[in-house]
PDB file of C-alpha atoms in Angstrom:
ATOM      1  CA  MET E   1      95.876 117.399 225.920  1.00  0.00           C
ATOM      2  CA  LYS E   2      94.887 115.273 228.523  1.00  0.00           C
ATOM      3  CA  LYS E   3      91.634 117.160 228.552  1.00  0.00           C
ATOM      4  CA  ASP E   4      91.035 116.281 225.019  1.00  0.00           C
ATOM      5  CA  LYS E   5      91.849 112.407 226.326  1.00  0.00           C
ATOM      6  CA  LEU E   6      89.084 112.392 228.513  1.00  0.00           C
ATOM      7  CA  ARG E   7      86.791 113.798 226.134  1.00  0.00           C
ATOM      8  CA  LEU E   8      87.473 111.086 223.791  1.00  0.00           C
ATOM      9  CA  PHE E   9      87.548 108.364 226.023  1.00  0.00           C
ATOM     10  CA  ILE E  10      83.735 109.155 227.384  1.00  0.00           C
ATOM     11  CA  MET E  11      82.928 109.314 223.296  1.00  0.00           C
ATOM     12  CA  ALA E  12      83.965 105.752 223.782  1.00  0.00           C
ATOM     13  CA  VAL E  13      82.375 104.284 227.314  1.00  0.00           C
ATOM     14  CA  ILE E  14      79.050 106.049 225.808  1.00  0.00           C
ATOM     15  CA  THR E  15      79.116 104.925 222.623  1.00  0.00           C
ATOM     16  CA  ILE E  16      79.725 101.157 224.348  1.00  0.00           C
ATOM     17  CA  ALA E  17      76.988 102.009 226.562  1.00  0.00           C
ATOM     18  CA  LEU E  18      75.105 102.819 223.478  1.00  0.00           C
ATOM     19  CA  LEU E  19      76.030  99.146 221.669  1.00  0.00           C
ATOM     20  CA  TYR E  20      75.366  97.691 225.328  1.00  0.00           C
ATOM     21  CA  ILE E  21      72.134  98.507 225.408  1.00  0.00           C
ATOM     22  CA  ILE E  22      70.900  97.471 222.045  1.00  0.00           C
ATOM     23  CA  PHE E  23      71.857  94.524 223.074  1.00  0.00           C
ATOM     24  CA  LEU E  24      70.812  93.935 225.789  1.00  0.00           C
ATOM     25  CA  PHE E  25      66.882  95.209 224.031  1.00  0.00           C
ATOM     26  CA  PHE E  26      67.705  92.681 221.168  1.00  0.00           C
ATOM     27  CA  PHE E  27      68.476  89.416 223.669  1.00  0.00           C
ATOM     28  CA  SER E  28      65.485  90.618 225.646  1.00  0.00           C
ATOM     29  CA  PHE E  29      63.106  91.118 222.823  1.00  0.00           C
ATOM     30  CA  PRO E  30      62.163  89.231 219.799  1.00  0.00           C
ATOM     31  CA  VAL E  31      63.542  90.522 216.754  1.00  0.00           C
ATOM     32  CA  GLU E  32      59.699  89.271 215.490  1.00  0.00           C
ATOM     33  CA  ASP E  33      57.541  91.430 218.919  1.00  0.00           C
ATOM     34  CA  LEU E  34      59.082  94.427 217.703  1.00  0.00           C
ATOM     35  CA  ASN E  35      56.916  97.199 216.298  1.00  0.00           C
ATOM     36  CA  ILE E  36      57.900  99.563 214.221  1.00  0.00           C
ATOM     37  CA  GLU E  37      57.801 102.223 216.479  1.00  0.00           C
ATOM     38  CA  GLU E  38      60.593 100.019 218.124  1.00  0.00           C
ATOM     39  CA  ILE E  39      62.299  99.255 215.198  1.00  0.00           C
ATOM     40  CA  LEU E  40      62.698 103.278 214.662  1.00  0.00           C
ATOM     41  CA  THR E  41      64.077 103.951 218.335  1.00  0.00           C
ATOM     42  CA  ILE E  42      66.685 100.941 217.613  1.00  0.00           C
ATOM     43  CA  ILE E  43      67.915 102.622 214.248  1.00  0.00           C
ATOM     44  CA  ILE E  44      68.327 105.913 215.560  1.00  0.00           C
ATOM     45  CA  PRO E  45      71.427 105.180 218.350  1.00  0.00           C
ATOM     46  CA  LEU E  46      72.016 102.339 215.717  1.00  0.00           C
ATOM     47  CA  VAL E  47      73.370 105.547 213.258  1.00  0.00           C
ATOM     48  CA  LEU E  48      74.546 106.984 216.029  1.00  0.00           C
ATOM     49  CA  ILE E  49      77.365 104.194 217.159  1.00  0.00           C
ATOM     50  CA  VAL E  50      78.339 104.382 213.514  1.00  0.00           C
ATOM     51  CA  PHE E  51      78.802 108.622 213.064  1.00  0.00           C
ATOM     52  CA  MET E  52      80.299 108.545 216.820  1.00  0.00           C
ATOM     53  CA  SER E  53      82.434 105.125 216.305  1.00  0.00           C
ATOM     54  CA  PHE E  54      83.888 107.630 213.059  1.00  0.00           C
ATOM     55  CA  PHE E  55      83.985 110.119 215.191  1.00  0.00           C
ATOM     56  CA  VAL E  56      86.257 108.562 217.722  1.00  0.00           C
ATOM     57  CA  ARG E  57      88.421 106.748 215.892  1.00  0.00           C
ATOM     58  CA  ARG E  58      89.381 109.908 214.018  1.00  0.00           C
ATOM     59  CA  ARG E  59      90.001 111.335 216.327  1.00  0.00           C
ATOM     60  CA  TYR E  60      91.918 108.509 218.582  1.00  0.00           C
ATOM     61  CA  MET E  61      94.183 108.560 215.689  1.00  0.00           C
ATOM     62  CA  ASP E  62      94.302 112.308 215.623  1.00  0.00           C
ATOM     63  CA  ILE E  63      95.629 112.105 219.763  1.00  0.00           C
ATOM     64  CA  LYS E  64      98.451 109.575 219.151  1.00  0.00           C
ATOM     65  CA  ALA E  65      99.961 111.919 216.389  1.00  0.00           C
ATOM     66  CA  GLY E  66      99.879 114.595 219.103  1.00  0.00           C
ATOM     67  CA  MET E  67      97.237 117.023 216.949  1.00  0.00           C
ATOM     68  CA  PRO E  68      94.198 118.630 219.196  1.00  0.00           C
ATOM     69  CA  LEU E  69      90.828 116.681 219.849  1.00  0.00           C
ATOM     70  CA  GLU E  70      89.175 120.159 218.437  1.00  0.00           C
ATOM     71  CA  ASP E  71      90.808 123.556 216.773  1.00  0.00           C
ATOM     72  CA  GLU E  72      88.900 127.107 215.822  1.00  0.00           C
ATOM     73  CA  ARG E  73      87.670 124.671 212.184  1.00  0.00           C
ATOM     74  CA  SER E  74      86.406 122.003 213.600  1.00  0.00           C
ATOM     75  CA  LYS E  75      84.147 124.335 216.293  1.00  0.00           C
ATOM     76  CA  LYS E  76      83.496 125.989 212.798  1.00  0.00           C
ATOM     77  CA  ILE E  77      82.233 122.936 211.092  1.00  0.00           C
ATOM     78  CA  MET E  78      79.935 121.455 214.312  1.00  0.00           C
ATOM     79  CA  ASN E  79      78.250 125.052 214.807  1.00  0.00           C
ATOM     80  CA  LYS E  80      77.612 125.917 210.755  1.00  0.00           C
ATOM     81  CA  THR E  81      76.337 121.348 211.202  1.00  0.00           C
ATOM     82  CA  ALA E  82      74.000 122.528 214.250  1.00  0.00           C
ATOM     83  CA  ALA E  83      72.835 125.423 212.025  1.00  0.00           C
ATOM     84  CA  MET E  84      72.020 124.184 209.266  1.00  0.00           C
ATOM     85  CA  SER E  85      70.496 120.652 210.076  1.00  0.00           C
ATOM     86  CA  PHE E  86      68.313 123.010 213.139  1.00  0.00           C
ATOM     87  CA  TYR E  87      67.378 125.183 209.812  1.00  0.00           C
ATOM     88  CA  THR E  88      67.050 121.452 208.263  1.00  0.00           C
ATOM     89  CA  THR E  89      64.956 120.125 210.364  1.00  0.00           C
ATOM     90  CA  PHE E  90      61.928 122.367 210.150  1.00  0.00           C
ATOM     91  CA  TYR E  91      61.675 121.599 206.676  1.00  0.00           C
ATOM     92  CA  TRP E  92      61.614 118.310 207.344  1.00  0.00           C
ATOM     93  CA  LEU E  93      58.728 118.137 209.868  1.00  0.00           C
ATOM     94  CA  LEU E  94      56.784 119.928 207.316  1.00  0.00           C
ATOM     95  CA  LEU E  95      57.528 117.010 205.030  1.00  0.00           C
ATOM     96  CA  ILE E  96      56.645 115.160 207.677  1.00  0.00           C
ATOM     97  CA  SER E  97      53.715 116.266 208.239  1.00  0.00           C
ATOM     98  CA  TRP E  98      52.560 116.698 204.224  1.00  0.00           C
ATOM     99  CA  LEU E  99      53.517 113.039 204.405  1.00  0.00           C
ATOM    100  CA  LYS E 100      52.767 111.389 207.519  1.00  0.00           C
ATOM    101  CA  GLY E 101      49.958 109.051 204.863  1.00  0.00           C
ATOM    102  CA  PRO E 102      53.040 108.004 202.921  1.00  0.00           C
ATOM    103  CA  ILE E 103      55.188 107.329 205.391  1.00  0.00           C
ATOM    104  CA  ALA E 104      53.175 105.221 208.048  1.00  0.00           C
ATOM    105  CA  ARG E 105      52.218 103.039 204.739  1.00  0.00           C
ATOM    106  CA  MET E 106      55.903 102.637 203.423  1.00  0.00           C
ATOM    107  CA  LEU E 107      56.186 101.175 207.771  1.00  0.00           C
ATOM    108  CA  GLY E 108      53.507  99.743 206.762  1.00  0.00           C
ATOM    109  CA  LEU E 109      51.416 101.305 209.348  1.00  0.00           C
ATOM    110  CA  GLU E 110      47.187 102.440 209.496  1.00  0.00           C
ATOM    111  CA  TYR E 111      49.238 106.298 210.409  1.00  0.00           C
ATOM    112  CA  LEU E 112      51.587 107.451 212.184  1.00  0.00           C
ATOM    113  CA  ASP E 113      51.007 108.055 216.260  1.00  0.00           C
ATOM    114  CA  ALA E 114      52.901 110.628 218.318  1.00  0.00           C
ATOM    115  CA  GLY E 115      55.608 108.608 219.580  1.00  0.00           C
ATOM    116  CA  GLN E 116      56.321 107.277 215.677  1.00  0.00           C
ATOM    117  CA  THR E 117      56.295 110.365 214.566  1.00  0.00           C
ATOM    118  CA  THR E 118      58.272 111.429 216.809  1.00  0.00           C
ATOM    119  CA  ALA E 119      61.138 108.831 216.253  1.00  0.00           C
ATOM    120  CA  VAL E 120      61.214 109.242 212.497  1.00  0.00           C
ATOM    121  CA  ALA E 121      62.377 113.063 212.935  1.00  0.00           C
ATOM    122  CA  ILE E 122      64.450 112.512 215.400  1.00  0.00           C
ATOM    123  CA  LEU E 123      65.704 109.930 212.687  1.00  0.00           C
ATOM    124  CA  GLY E 124      65.625 112.220 210.866  1.00  0.00           C
ATOM    125  CA  MET E 125      67.237 115.359 211.774  1.00  0.00           C
ATOM    126  CA  THR E 126      70.116 112.649 213.508  1.00  0.00           C
ATOM    127  CA  VAL E 127      70.872 111.304 209.373  1.00  0.00           C
ATOM    128  CA  VAL E 128      70.825 114.849 208.502  1.00  0.00           C
ATOM    129  CA  PHE E 129      73.444 116.206 210.835  1.00  0.00           C
ATOM    130  CA  PHE E 130      75.734 113.460 210.737  1.00  0.00           C
ATOM    131  CA  GLY E 131      75.200 114.630 206.397  1.00  0.00           C
ATOM    132  CA  PHE E 132      75.964 118.508 207.008  1.00  0.00           C
ATOM    133  CA  TRP E 133      78.868 117.042 209.916  1.00  0.00           C
ATOM    134  CA  LEU E 134      80.515 115.115 206.458  1.00  0.00           C
ATOM    135  CA  TYR E 135      79.615 117.365 203.451  1.00  0.00           C
ATOM    136  CA  TYR E 136      81.150 120.661 205.535  1.00  0.00           C
ATOM    137  CA  ASN E 137      84.408 117.553 206.397  1.00  0.00           C
ATOM    138  CA  LYS E 138      85.293 117.023 202.906  1.00  0.00           C
ATOM    139  CA  LYS E 139      84.089 120.207 201.681  1.00  0.00           C
ATOM    140  CA  GLY E 140      86.571 123.312 202.799  1.00  0.00           C
ATOM    141  CA  LYS E 141      84.163 126.656 202.840  1.00  0.00           C
ATOM    142  CA  ILE E 142      82.556 126.760 206.034  1.00  0.00           C
ATOM    143  CA  ASP E 143      82.709 131.173 206.429  1.00  0.00           C
TER     144      ASP E 143
ATOM    145  CA  MET D   1      92.041 134.770 200.126  1.00  0.00           C
ATOM    146  CA  GLU D   2      95.642 133.589 198.510  1.00  0.00           C
ATOM    147  CA  ASN D   3      98.393 132.686 200.641  1.00  0.00           C
ATOM    148  CA  ARG D   4     101.661 131.815 200.488  1.00  0.00           C
ATOM    149  CA  ILE D   5     101.803 128.338 203.119  1.00  0.00           C
ATOM    150  CA  LYS D   6     103.149 125.892 200.989  1.00  0.00           C
ATOM    151  CA  GLU D   7     106.376 127.692 199.563  1.00  0.00           C
ATOM    152  CA  PHE D   8     107.271 128.733 203.555  1.00  0.00           C
ATOM    153  CA  ARG D   9     106.498 125.735 204.166  1.00  0.00           C
ATOM    154  CA  ALA D  10     108.992 124.070 201.704  1.00  0.00           C
ATOM    155  CA  LYS D  11     111.042 127.001 202.807  1.00  0.00           C
ATOM    156  CA  TYR D  12     112.052 125.493 206.644  1.00  0.00           C
ATOM    157  CA  ASN D  13     111.181 121.222 205.297  1.00  0.00           C
ATOM    158  CA  PHE D  14     107.974 121.290 207.615  1.00  0.00           C
ATOM    159  CA  THR D  15     104.904 118.623 206.851  1.00  0.00           C
ATOM    160  CA  GLN D  16     101.315 119.734 206.977  1.00  0.00           C
ATOM    161  CA  GLU D  17     102.116 117.721 209.863  1.00  0.00           C
ATOM    162  CA  ASP D  18     104.431 119.830 211.554  1.00  0.00           C
ATOM    163  CA  LEU D  19     103.138 123.099 211.345  1.00  0.00           C
ATOM    164  CA  ALA D  20     100.148 121.546 212.989  1.00  0.00           C
ATOM    165  CA  LYS D  21     101.962 120.407 215.401  1.00  0.00           C
ATOM    166  CA  LYS D  22     103.355 124.130 216.166  1.00  0.00           C
ATOM    167  CA  VAL D  23     100.658 125.983 215.822  1.00  0.00           C
ATOM    168  CA  GLY D  24      98.244 123.759 217.618  1.00  0.00           C
ATOM    169  CA  VAL D  25      95.360 122.803 215.272  1.00  0.00           C
ATOM    170  CA  ARG D  26      94.324 119.497 212.713  1.00  0.00           C
ATOM    171  CA  ARG D  27      96.663 118.894 210.231  1.00  0.00           C
ATOM    172  CA  GLU D  28      93.249 119.152 207.752  1.00  0.00           C
ATOM    173  CA  THR D  29      93.307 123.150 209.034  1.00  0.00           C
ATOM    174  CA  ILE D  30      96.743 123.800 206.906  1.00  0.00           C
ATOM    175  CA  VAL D  31      95.639 121.916 204.455  1.00  0.00           C
ATOM    176  CA  PHE D  32      92.608 123.205 203.576  1.00  0.00           C
ATOM    177  CA  LEU D  33      94.190 126.921 204.404  1.00  0.00           C
ATOM    178  CA  GLU D  34      96.610 126.005 201.168  1.00  0.00           C
ATOM    179  CA  LYS D  35      94.282 125.386 199.361  1.00  0.00           C
ATOM    180  CA  GLY D  36      92.881 128.616 200.509  1.00  0.00           C
ATOM    181  CA  LYS D  37      89.465 126.959 201.410  1.00  0.00           C
ATOM    182  CA  TYR D  38      89.768 127.841 204.851  1.00  0.00           C
ATOM    183  CA  ASN D  39      90.184 131.768 206.125  1.00  0.00           C
ATOM    184  CA  PRO D  40      91.527 132.034 209.050  1.00  0.00           C
ATOM    185  CA  SER D  41      90.971 133.847 212.330  1.00  0.00           C
ATOM    186  CA  LEU D  42      93.694 137.079 212.811  1.00  0.00           C
ATOM    187  CA  ASN D  43      94.973 134.443 216.158  1.00  0.00           C
ATOM    188  CA  LEU D  44      95.657 132.300 213.395  1.00  0.00           C
ATOM    189  CA  ALA D  45      96.820 134.230 210.694  1.00  0.00           C
ATOM    190  CA  TYR D  46     100.212 135.580 213.624  1.00  0.00           C
ATOM    191  CA  LYS D  47     100.866 132.074 214.821  1.00  0.00           C
ATOM    192  CA  VAL D  48     101.145 130.837 211.612  1.00  0.00           C
ATOM    193  CA  ALA D  49     103.152 133.627 210.321  1.00  0.00           C
ATOM    194  CA  LYS D  50     105.652 133.348 213.844  1.00  0.00           C
ATOM    195  CA  VAL D  51     106.439 129.600 212.993  1.00  0.00           C
ATOM    196  CA  LEU D  52     106.857 130.755 209.325  1.00  0.00           C
ATOM    197  CA  LYS D  53     108.983 133.352 210.426  1.00  0.00           C
ATOM    198  CA  THR D  54     107.687 135.400 208.419  1.00  0.00           C
ATOM    199  CA  THR D  55     104.825 138.303 207.958  1.00  0.00           C
ATOM    200  CA  VAL D  56     100.793 138.208 208.002  1.00  0.00           C
ATOM    201  CA  ASP D  57     101.430 140.527 204.565  1.00  0.00           C
ATOM    202  CA  GLU D  58     103.578 138.387 203.566  1.00  0.00           C
ATOM    203  CA  LEU D  59     101.927 134.986 204.281  1.00  0.00           C
ATOM    204  CA  PHE D  60      98.391 135.974 202.966  1.00  0.00           C
ATOM    205  CA  THR D  61      97.028 138.542 200.653  1.00  0.00           C
ATOM    206  CA  LEU D  62      93.225 139.639 199.702  1.00  0.00           C
ATOM    207  CA  GLU D  63      92.305 137.991 196.651  1.00  0.00           C
ATOM    208  CA  ASP D  64      90.195 141.930 194.332  1.00  0.00           C
TER     209      ASP D  64
END
């Protein structure tokens, strides 16, 4: 239980640190000066923060109720989520390589450079991971 | 896999949370176990059976 509390505390610290970095970023640069790549790199930690806040809050309430931070089912869910999002990422990357023109136009750019492509790819991976995690948590059947 | 966890839990007047704490798992695991939506490991099956003072055979039945 003590180990669980420490792990949860570390997660909360990382979430707060990410949030603080984003605030610093926003206060350092006027929003109108940010390019699409910078905006994308802000959206990724924001998605992570939403995910982590949700996760930390739920786990905190569980620890308060005397439940373990993780058990065999939650470990299986995490493994399955990681495996499925890794597999799906290949299709996501393939889709980006096919649709980089339309994606660039959608973002108001002429073309996607390496940095922007990486940012779009990571954003997609983050969303896919979160989606699968929610799906397996609600669906239940993971065998 | 079918199971009689709910029946045995009611027998001993345990809530899902009580059982989860005694077995050392999260409450959702017990919820999904009872619904038959999660197949437990042998280790967990034995722990649940022990807490509910029964055997794994009594508690779980493999569907055809």
